[in-house]
Coordinates of C-alpha atoms (C1' of nucleotides) in Angstrom, one line a residue:
Chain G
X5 CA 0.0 0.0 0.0
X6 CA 1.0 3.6 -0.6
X7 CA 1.4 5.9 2.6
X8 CA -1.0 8.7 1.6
X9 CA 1.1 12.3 1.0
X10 CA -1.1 14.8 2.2
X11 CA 0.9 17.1 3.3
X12 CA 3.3 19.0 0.9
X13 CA 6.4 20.5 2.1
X14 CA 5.8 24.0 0.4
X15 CA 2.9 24.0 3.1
X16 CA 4.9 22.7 5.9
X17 CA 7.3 25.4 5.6
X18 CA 5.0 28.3 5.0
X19 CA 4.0 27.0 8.7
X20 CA 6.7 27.1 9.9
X21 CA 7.6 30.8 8.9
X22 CA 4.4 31.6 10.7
X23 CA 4.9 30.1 13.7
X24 CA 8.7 32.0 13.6
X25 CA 7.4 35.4 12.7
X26 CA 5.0 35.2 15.5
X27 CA 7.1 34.4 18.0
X28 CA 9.4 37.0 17.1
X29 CA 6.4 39.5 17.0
X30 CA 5.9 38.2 20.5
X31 CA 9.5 38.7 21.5
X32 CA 9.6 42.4 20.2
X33 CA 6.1 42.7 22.5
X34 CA 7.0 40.7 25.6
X35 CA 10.6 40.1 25.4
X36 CA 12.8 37.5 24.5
X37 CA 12.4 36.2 28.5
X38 CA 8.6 36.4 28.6
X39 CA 8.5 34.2 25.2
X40 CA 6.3 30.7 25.9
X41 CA 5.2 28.1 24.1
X42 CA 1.9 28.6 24.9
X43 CA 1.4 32.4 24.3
X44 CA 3.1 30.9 20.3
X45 CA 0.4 28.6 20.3
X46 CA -2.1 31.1 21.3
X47 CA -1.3 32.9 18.4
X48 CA -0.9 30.8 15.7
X49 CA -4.2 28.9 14.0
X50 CA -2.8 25.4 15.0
X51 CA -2.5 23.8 18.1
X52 CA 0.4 22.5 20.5
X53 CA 0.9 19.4 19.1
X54 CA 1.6 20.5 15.6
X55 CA 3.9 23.3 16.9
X56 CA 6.0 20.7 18.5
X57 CA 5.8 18.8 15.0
X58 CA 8.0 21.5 13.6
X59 CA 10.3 22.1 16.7
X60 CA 11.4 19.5 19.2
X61 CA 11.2 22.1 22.0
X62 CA 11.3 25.8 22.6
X63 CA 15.2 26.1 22.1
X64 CA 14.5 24.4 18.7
X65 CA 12.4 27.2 17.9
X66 CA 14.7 29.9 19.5
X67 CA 17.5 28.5 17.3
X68 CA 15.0 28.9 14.2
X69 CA 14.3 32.6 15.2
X70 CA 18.5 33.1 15.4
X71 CA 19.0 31.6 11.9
X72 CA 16.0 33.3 10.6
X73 CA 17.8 36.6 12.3
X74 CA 21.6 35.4 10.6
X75 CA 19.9 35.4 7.0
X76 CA 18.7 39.0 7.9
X77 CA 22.1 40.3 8.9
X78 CA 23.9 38.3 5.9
X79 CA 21.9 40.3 3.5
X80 CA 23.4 43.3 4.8
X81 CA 26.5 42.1 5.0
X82 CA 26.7 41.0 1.4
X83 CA 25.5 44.6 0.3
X84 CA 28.9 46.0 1.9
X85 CA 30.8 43.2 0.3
X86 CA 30.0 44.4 -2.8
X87 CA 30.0 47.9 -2.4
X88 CA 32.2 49.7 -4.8
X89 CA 34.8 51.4 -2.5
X90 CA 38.2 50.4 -1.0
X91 CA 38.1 47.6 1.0
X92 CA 39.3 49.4 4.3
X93 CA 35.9 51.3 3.5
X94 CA 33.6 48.3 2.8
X95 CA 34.8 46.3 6.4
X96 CA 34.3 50.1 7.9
X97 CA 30.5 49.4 5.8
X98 CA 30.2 45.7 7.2
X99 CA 30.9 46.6 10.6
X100 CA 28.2 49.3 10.6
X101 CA 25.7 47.4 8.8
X102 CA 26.3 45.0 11.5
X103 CA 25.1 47.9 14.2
X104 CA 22.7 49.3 11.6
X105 CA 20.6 45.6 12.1
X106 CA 21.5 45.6 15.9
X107 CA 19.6 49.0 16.3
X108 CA 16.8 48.1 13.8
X109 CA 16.4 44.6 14.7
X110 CA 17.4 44.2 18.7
X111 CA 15.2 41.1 19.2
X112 CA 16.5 39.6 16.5
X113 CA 20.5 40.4 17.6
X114 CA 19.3 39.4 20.9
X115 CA 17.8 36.0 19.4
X116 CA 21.7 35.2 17.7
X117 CA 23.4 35.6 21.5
X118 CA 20.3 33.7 23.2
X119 CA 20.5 31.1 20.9
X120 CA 24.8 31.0 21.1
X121 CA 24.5 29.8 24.5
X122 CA 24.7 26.3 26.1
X123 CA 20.8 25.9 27.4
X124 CA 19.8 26.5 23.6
X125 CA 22.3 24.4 21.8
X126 CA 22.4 21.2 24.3
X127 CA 18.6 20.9 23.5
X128 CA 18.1 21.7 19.4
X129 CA 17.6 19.4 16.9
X130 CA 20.8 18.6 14.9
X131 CA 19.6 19.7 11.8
X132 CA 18.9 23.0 13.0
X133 CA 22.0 22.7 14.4
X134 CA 23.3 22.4 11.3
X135 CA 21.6 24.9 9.6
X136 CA 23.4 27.7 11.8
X137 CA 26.8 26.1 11.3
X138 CA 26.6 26.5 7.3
X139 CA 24.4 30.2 8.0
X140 CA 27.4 31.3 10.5
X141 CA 30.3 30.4 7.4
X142 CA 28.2 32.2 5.2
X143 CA 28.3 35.4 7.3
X144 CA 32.1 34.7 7.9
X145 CA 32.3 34.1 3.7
X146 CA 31.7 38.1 3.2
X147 CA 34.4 39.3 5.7
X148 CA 37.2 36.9 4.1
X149 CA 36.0 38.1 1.2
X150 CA 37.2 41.9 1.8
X151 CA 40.2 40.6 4.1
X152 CA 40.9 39.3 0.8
X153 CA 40.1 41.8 -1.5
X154 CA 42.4 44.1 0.2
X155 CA 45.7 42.0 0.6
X156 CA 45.1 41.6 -3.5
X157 CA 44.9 45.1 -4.2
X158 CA 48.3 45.7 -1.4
X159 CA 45.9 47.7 0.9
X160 CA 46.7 45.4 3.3
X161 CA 49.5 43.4 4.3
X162 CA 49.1 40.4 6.5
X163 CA 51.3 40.8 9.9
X164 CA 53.7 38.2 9.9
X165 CA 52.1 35.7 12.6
X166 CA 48.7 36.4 11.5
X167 CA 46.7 34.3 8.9
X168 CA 43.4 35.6 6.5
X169 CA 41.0 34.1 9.3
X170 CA 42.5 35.7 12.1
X171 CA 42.3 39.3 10.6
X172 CA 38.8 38.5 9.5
X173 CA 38.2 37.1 13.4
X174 CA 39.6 40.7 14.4
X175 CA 37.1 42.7 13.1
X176 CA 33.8 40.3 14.2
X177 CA 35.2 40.4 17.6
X178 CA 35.9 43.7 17.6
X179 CA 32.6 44.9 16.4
X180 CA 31.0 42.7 18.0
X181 CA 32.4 43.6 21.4
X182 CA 31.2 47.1 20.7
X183 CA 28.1 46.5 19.7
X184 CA 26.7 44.3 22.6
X185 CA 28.3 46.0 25.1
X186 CA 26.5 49.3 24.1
X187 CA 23.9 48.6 21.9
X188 CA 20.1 48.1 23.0
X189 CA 18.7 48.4 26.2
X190 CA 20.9 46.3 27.6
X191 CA 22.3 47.6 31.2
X192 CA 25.9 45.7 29.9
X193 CA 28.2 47.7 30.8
X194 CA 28.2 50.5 34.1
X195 CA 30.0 53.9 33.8
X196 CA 29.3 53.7 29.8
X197 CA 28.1 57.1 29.6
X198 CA 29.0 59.1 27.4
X199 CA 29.8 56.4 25.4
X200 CA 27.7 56.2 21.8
X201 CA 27.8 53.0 19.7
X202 CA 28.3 54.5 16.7
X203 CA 31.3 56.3 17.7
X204 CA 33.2 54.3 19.5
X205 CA 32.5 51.5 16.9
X206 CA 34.1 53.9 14.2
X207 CA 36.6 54.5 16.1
X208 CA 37.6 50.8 17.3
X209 CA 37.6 49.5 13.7
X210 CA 39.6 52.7 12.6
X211 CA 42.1 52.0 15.4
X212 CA 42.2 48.1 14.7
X213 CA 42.7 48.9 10.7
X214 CA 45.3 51.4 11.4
X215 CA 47.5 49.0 13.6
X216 CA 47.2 46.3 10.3
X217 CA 48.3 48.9 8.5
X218 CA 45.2 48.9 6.5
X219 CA 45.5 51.7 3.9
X220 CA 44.4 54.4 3.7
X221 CA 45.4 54.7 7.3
X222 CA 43.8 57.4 9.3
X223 CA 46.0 59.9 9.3
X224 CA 46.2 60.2 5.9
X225 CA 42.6 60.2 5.6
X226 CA 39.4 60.9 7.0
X227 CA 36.9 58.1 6.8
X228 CA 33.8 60.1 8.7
X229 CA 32.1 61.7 6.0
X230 CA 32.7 59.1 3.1
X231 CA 31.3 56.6 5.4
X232 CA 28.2 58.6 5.7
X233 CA 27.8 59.2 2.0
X234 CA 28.2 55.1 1.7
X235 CA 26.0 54.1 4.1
X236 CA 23.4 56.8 3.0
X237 CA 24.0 54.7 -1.1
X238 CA 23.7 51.1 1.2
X239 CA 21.1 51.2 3.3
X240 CA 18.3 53.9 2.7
X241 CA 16.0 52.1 3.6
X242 CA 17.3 51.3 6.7
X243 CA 18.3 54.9 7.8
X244 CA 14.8 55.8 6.7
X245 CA 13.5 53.2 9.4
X246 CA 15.7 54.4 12.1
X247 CA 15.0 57.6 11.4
X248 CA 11.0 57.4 12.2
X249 CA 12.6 55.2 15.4
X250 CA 14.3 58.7 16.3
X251 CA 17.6 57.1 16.1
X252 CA 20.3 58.6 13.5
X253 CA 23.8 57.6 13.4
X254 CA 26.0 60.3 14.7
X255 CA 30.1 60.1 14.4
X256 CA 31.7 62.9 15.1
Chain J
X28 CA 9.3 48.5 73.8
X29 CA 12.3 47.5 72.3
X30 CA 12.6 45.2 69.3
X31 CA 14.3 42.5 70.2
X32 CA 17.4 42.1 67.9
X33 CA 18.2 38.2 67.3
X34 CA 19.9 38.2 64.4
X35 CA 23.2 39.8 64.0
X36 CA 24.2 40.9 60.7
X37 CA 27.4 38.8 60.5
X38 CA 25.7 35.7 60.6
X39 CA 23.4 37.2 58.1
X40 CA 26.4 37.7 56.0
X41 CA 27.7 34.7 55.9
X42 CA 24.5 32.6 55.0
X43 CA 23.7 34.6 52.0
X44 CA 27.8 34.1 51.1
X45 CA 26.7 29.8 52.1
X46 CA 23.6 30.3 49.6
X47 CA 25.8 32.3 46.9
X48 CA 29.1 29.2 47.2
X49 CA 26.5 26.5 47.1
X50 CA 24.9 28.2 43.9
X51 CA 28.0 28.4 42.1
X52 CA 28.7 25.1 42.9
X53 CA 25.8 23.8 41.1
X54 CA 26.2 26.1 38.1
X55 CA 29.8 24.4 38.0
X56 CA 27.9 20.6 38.1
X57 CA 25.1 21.3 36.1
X58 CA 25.6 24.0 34.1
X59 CA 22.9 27.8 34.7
X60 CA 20.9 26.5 32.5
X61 CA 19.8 23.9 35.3
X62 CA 20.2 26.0 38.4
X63 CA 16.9 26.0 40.3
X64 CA 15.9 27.6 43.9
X65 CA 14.8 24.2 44.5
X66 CA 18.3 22.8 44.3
X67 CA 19.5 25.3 45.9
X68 CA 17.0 25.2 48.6
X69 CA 18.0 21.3 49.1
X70 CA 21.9 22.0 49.1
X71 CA 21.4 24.3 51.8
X72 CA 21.0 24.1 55.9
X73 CA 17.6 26.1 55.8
X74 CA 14.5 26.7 54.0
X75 CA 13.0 28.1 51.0
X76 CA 11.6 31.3 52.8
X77 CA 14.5 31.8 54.5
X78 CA 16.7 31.8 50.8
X79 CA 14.2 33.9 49.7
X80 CA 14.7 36.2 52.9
X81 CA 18.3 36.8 51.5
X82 CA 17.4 37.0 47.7
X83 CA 13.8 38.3 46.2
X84 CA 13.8 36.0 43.8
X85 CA 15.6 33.6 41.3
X86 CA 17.7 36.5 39.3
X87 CA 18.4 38.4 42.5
X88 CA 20.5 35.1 43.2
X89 CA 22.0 35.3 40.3
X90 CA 23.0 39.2 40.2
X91 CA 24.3 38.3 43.2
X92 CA 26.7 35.2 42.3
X93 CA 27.6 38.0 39.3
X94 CA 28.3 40.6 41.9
X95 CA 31.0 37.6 43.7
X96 CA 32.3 37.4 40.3
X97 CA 33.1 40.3 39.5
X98 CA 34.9 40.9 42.8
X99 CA 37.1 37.5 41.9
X100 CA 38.0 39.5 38.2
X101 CA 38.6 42.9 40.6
X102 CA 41.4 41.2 42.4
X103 CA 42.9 40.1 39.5
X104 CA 42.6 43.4 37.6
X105 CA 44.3 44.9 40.7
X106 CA 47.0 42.7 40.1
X107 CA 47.9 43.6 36.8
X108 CA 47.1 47.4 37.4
X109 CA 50.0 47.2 40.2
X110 CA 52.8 45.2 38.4
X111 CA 55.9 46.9 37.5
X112 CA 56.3 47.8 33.8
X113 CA 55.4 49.6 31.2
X114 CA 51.6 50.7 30.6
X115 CA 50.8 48.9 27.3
X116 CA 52.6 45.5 29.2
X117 CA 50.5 46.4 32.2
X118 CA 47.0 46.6 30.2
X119 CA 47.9 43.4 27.7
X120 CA 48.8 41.7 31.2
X121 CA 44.4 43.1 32.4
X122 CA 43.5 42.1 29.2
X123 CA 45.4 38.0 30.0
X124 CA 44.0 38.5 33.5
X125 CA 40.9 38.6 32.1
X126 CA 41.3 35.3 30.1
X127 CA 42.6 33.6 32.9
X128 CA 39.6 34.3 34.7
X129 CA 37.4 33.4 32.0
X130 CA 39.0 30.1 31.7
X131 CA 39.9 29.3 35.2
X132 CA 36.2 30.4 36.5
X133 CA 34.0 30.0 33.4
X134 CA 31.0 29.8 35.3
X135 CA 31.7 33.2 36.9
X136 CA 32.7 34.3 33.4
X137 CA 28.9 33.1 32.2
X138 CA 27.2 34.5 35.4
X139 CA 28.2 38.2 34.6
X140 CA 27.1 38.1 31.1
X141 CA 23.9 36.0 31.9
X142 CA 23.5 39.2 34.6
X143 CA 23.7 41.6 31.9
X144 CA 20.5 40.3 30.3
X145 CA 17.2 42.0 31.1
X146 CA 15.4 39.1 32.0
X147 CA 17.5 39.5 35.2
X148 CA 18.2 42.9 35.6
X149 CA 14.4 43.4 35.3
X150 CA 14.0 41.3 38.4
X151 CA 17.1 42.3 40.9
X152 CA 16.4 43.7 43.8
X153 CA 17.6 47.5 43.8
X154 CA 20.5 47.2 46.3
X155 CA 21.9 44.6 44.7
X156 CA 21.7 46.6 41.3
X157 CA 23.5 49.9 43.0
X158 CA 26.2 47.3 44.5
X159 CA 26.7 45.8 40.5
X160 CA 27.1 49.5 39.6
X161 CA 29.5 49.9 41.9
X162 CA 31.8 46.9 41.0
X163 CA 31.7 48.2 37.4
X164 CA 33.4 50.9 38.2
X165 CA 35.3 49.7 40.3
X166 CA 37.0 47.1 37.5
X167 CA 37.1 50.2 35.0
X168 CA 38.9 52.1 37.7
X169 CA 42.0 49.5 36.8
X170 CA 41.4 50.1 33.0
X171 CA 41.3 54.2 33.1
X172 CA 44.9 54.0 35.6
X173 CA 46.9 52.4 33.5
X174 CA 46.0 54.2 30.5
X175 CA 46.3 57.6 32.4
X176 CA 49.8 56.6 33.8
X177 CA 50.4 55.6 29.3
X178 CA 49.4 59.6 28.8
X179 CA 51.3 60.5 31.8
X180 CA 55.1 58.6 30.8
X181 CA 54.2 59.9 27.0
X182 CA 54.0 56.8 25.8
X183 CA 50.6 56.9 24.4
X184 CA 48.8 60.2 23.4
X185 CA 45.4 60.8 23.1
X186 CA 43.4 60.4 19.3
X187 CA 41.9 63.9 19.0
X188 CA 39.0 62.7 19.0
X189 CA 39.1 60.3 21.9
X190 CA 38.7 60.6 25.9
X191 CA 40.4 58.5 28.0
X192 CA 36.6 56.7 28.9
X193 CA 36.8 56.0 25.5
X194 CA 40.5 54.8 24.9
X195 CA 39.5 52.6 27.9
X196 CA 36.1 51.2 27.1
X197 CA 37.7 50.2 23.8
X198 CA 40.5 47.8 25.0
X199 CA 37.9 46.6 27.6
X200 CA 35.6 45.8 24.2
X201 CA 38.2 43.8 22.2
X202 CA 39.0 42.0 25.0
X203 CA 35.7 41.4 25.9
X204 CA 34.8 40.0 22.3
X205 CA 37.5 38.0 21.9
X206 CA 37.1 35.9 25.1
X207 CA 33.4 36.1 24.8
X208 CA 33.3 34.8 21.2
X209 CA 36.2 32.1 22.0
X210 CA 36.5 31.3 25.6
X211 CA 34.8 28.6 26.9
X212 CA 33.0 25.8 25.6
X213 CA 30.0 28.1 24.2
X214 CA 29.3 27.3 20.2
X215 CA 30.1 30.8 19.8
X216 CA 31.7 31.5 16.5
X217 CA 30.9 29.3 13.6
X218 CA 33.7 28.2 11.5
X219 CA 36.0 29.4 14.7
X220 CA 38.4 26.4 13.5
X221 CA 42.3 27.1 14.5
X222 CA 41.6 30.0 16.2
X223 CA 43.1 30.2 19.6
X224 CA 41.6 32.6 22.4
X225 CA 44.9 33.4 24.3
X226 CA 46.9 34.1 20.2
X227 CA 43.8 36.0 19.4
X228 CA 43.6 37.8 22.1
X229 CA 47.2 38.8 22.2
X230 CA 47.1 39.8 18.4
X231 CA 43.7 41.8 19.0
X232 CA 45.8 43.8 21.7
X233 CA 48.6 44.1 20.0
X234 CA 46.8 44.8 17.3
X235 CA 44.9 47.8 18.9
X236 CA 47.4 49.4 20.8
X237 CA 49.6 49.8 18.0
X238 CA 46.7 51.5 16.1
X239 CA 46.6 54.1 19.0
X240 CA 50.1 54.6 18.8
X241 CA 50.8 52.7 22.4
X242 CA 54.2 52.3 22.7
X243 CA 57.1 50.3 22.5
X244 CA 55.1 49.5 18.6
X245 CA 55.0 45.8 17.7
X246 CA 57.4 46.4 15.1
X247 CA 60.3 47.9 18.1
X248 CA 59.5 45.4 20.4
X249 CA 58.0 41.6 20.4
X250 CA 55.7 41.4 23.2
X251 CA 55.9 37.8 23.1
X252 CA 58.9 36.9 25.8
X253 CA 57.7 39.6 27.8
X254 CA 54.2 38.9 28.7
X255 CA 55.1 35.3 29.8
X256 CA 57.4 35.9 32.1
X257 CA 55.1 38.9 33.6
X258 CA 52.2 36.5 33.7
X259 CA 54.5 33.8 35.4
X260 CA 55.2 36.5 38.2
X261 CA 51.8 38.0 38.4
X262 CA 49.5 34.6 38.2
X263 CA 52.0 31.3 39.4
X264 CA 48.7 30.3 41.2
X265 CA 46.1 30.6 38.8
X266 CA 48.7 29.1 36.2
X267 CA 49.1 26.5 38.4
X268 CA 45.5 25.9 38.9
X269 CA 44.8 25.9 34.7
X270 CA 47.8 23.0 34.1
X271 CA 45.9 21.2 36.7
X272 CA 43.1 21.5 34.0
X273 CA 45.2 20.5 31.6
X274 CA 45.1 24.6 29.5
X275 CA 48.4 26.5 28.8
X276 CA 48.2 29.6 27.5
X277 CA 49.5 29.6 24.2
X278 CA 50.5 32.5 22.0
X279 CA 53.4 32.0 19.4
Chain C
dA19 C1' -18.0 1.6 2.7
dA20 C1' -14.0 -0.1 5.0
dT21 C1' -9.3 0.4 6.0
dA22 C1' -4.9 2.2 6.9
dA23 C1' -1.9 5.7 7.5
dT24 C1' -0.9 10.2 8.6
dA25 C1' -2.2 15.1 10.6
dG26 C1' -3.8 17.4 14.3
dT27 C1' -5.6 18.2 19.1
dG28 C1' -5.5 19.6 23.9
dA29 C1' -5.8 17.6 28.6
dC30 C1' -2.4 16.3 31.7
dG31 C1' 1.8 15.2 34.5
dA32 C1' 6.1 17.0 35.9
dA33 C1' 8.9 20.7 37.4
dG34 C1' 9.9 25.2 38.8
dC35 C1' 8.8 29.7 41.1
dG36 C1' 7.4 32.4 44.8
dT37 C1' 4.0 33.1 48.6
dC38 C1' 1.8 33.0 52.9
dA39 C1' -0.4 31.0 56.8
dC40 C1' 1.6 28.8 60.4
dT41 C1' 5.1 27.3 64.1
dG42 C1' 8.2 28.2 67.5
dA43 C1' 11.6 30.9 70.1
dC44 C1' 12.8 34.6 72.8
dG45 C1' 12.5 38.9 75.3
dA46 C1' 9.4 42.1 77.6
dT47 C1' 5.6 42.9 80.6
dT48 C1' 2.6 42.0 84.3
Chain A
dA9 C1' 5.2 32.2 86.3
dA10 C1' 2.1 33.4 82.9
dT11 C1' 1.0 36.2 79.0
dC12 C1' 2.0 38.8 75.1
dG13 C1' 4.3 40.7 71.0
dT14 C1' 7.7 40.2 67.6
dC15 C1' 10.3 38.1 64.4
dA16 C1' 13.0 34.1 62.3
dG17 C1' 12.0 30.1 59.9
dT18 C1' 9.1 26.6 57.5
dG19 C1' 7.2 24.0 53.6
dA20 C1' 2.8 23.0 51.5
dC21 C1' 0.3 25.1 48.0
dG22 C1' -1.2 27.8 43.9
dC23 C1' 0.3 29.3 39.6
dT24 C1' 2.8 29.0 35.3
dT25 C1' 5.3 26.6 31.8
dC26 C1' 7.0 22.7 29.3
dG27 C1' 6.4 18.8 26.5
dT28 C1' 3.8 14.3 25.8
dC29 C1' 0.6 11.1 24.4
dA30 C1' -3.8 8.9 23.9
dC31 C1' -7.2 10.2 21.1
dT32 C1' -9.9 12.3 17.0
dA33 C1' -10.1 13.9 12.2
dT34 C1' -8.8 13.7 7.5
dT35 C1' -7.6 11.7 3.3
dA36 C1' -6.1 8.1 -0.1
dT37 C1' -6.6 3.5 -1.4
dT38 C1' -9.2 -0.7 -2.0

DNA sequence: AATAATAGTGACGAAGCGTCACTGACGATT
DNA sequence: AATCGTCAGTGACGCTTCGTCACTATTATT
């Protein structure tokens, strides 16, 4: 006998968007701590049972909500990476279009460092799993990729004890450092006033590419205002969005 | 009529420091995922209202183990902040102290970070949120002397466009991102292969304080030699305690 | 119509959090 | 010595959340 097919998996994955963007809808509502299971299945047109047909748990569905947020953020990234410019400008671009999607998108930012630690991996489903393992090389893929734009064009020279990945590890870690320390609501980090993300991130990647000896170095040139130009041809749209939020990027 | 006093603040003390040393302990055997008051509650010589006496609720607990840890990272941070050298040796030795701590305590490490997130903060008591200010500053008090004594010896000179909050709050960033996205054994950093936290960390620094123009410069002086044998003299115990765990730093 | 196999449901058990009505101990008062 | 008031301490209980599983509904095949 033939199992019956009833099910098609176009359908089964429209589901499962829906159950995702609702509980991310919830998450920008209730916050990320207040998120249930049951409030999800409150809101979505199915019951329990079927939600926990899709994801073995609620860290499965967290983890589903960060990879859902790492295709996000790799869109922007890939919009820096090919960005006509230098390449000192475009990793200047990537880092700030990283910031840009941690201001626009905080639950979302907040759903990638949630989902990075033990509680949610231990209990996902491998294939999830999986899924942010190839989504995470992917973001990695458009850093490497202006790393190595700009040792081909003699921009930039690799220090002697350092290979392509561990400059391209440099600048995550160093904007990502910035960025959750200061960004959001997030109480991280006492006696940080005064302190403005988008400055200090400027200035941190701008120190960091100056002590590579990433050309043009900053003393020979200003990067404040051609940044602004570039991320005003990037991401329009975005700007325009933080804009009616009341937030605009300010680097003096 | 008087009140009478039965309870004397010392021993008060020292059963909320019982409650706190038991809590850790089960963080280190079962990770803060699994922590529960009810654990606690069992692990300890009195009852569930009198924990909850000492802490309001679950995340007052854990602000407070955060609070302990930060204290353990002070002590270290003193260290380096006293040691005899040169300021940038004395701030890549914060920044090592900071690894070692990470590595040697990595559920103190994970306790301040899972602090930082709103779901607790949102649920501390208020003296125990004044007393986390506090400690902040108290570990950027280190940070901000030993790059006032670099601008006081002329060995590093203000960016014009940079404070010395600023200057500070940046190494305290890179740092921070490197051990957060490496340290431990949190899934951090996708396609993280070959990279080592103590080498990253080290380049990151190096990296940085040669972009501010810290001197000696990488290129007078290999930092390498130098920070071992400081690190021997400042931290033989903790050293000690990681080759008991089988970790050497490593940063060729 | 009968059957078989899958899709979907929601009541329920388990576990955790935090409370509150109660117990008991001790000093003060009579 | 008896009574009272106050406070430390207790743990059973109510509430919420998670995830399961016995059951119902649906659809294809015979």
């Amino acid at each position: 006998m033939t199992p019956p097919r009833l099910l098609d998996e176009n359908a089964l994955q429209e589901r499962e968007q829906t159950i995702i963007t609702v509980a991310i809808t919830l998450i920008q509502r209730l916050g990320i701590e207040n998120l249930t299971m049951d409030k999800v299945v409150a809101q979505v047109p199915f019951s329990k049972g079927t939600v926990y047909k899709h994801f073995i748990g609620k860290e499965d569905l967290l983890l589903a909500i960060s990879n859902h947020a790492i295709k996000v953020l790799s869109d922007l990234f890939s919009r820096a990476y090919l960005f006509k410019g230098c390449s000192r400008e475009r990793m200047l671009l990537l880092n700030f279009s990283y910031l840009i999607y941690a201001i626009l998108y905080p639950e979302l930012f907040q759903s990638v460092i949630c989902a990075k630690s033990q509680s949610v991996i231990g209990k996902a489903s491998e294939q999830r799993l999986n899924e942010n393992d190839e989504l995470g090389v992917e973001l990695l893929t458009a850093i490497h990729g202006i790393v190595n734009d700009g040792l081909a064009d003699d921009s930039l020279t690799l220090p002697e004890y350092m290979n392509v990945q561990q400059l391209s590890f440099a600048n995550w870690s160093i904007a990502y450092g910035a960025i959750a320390l200061l960004s959001g609501e997030v109480e991280s980090c006492s006696g940080r006033t005064d302190l403005i993300v988008e400055r200090e991130l400027f200035n941190h990647s701008n120190l960091l590419f100056d002590g590579m000896g990433w050309k043009p170095l900053t003393k020979d040139k200003k990067h404040c205002t051609e940044l602004t130009i570039a991320l005003q041809s990037l991401f329009p749209q975005e700007l325009a969005l933080m804009k009616e939020k009341g937030r605009q990027l300010n680097f003096s």
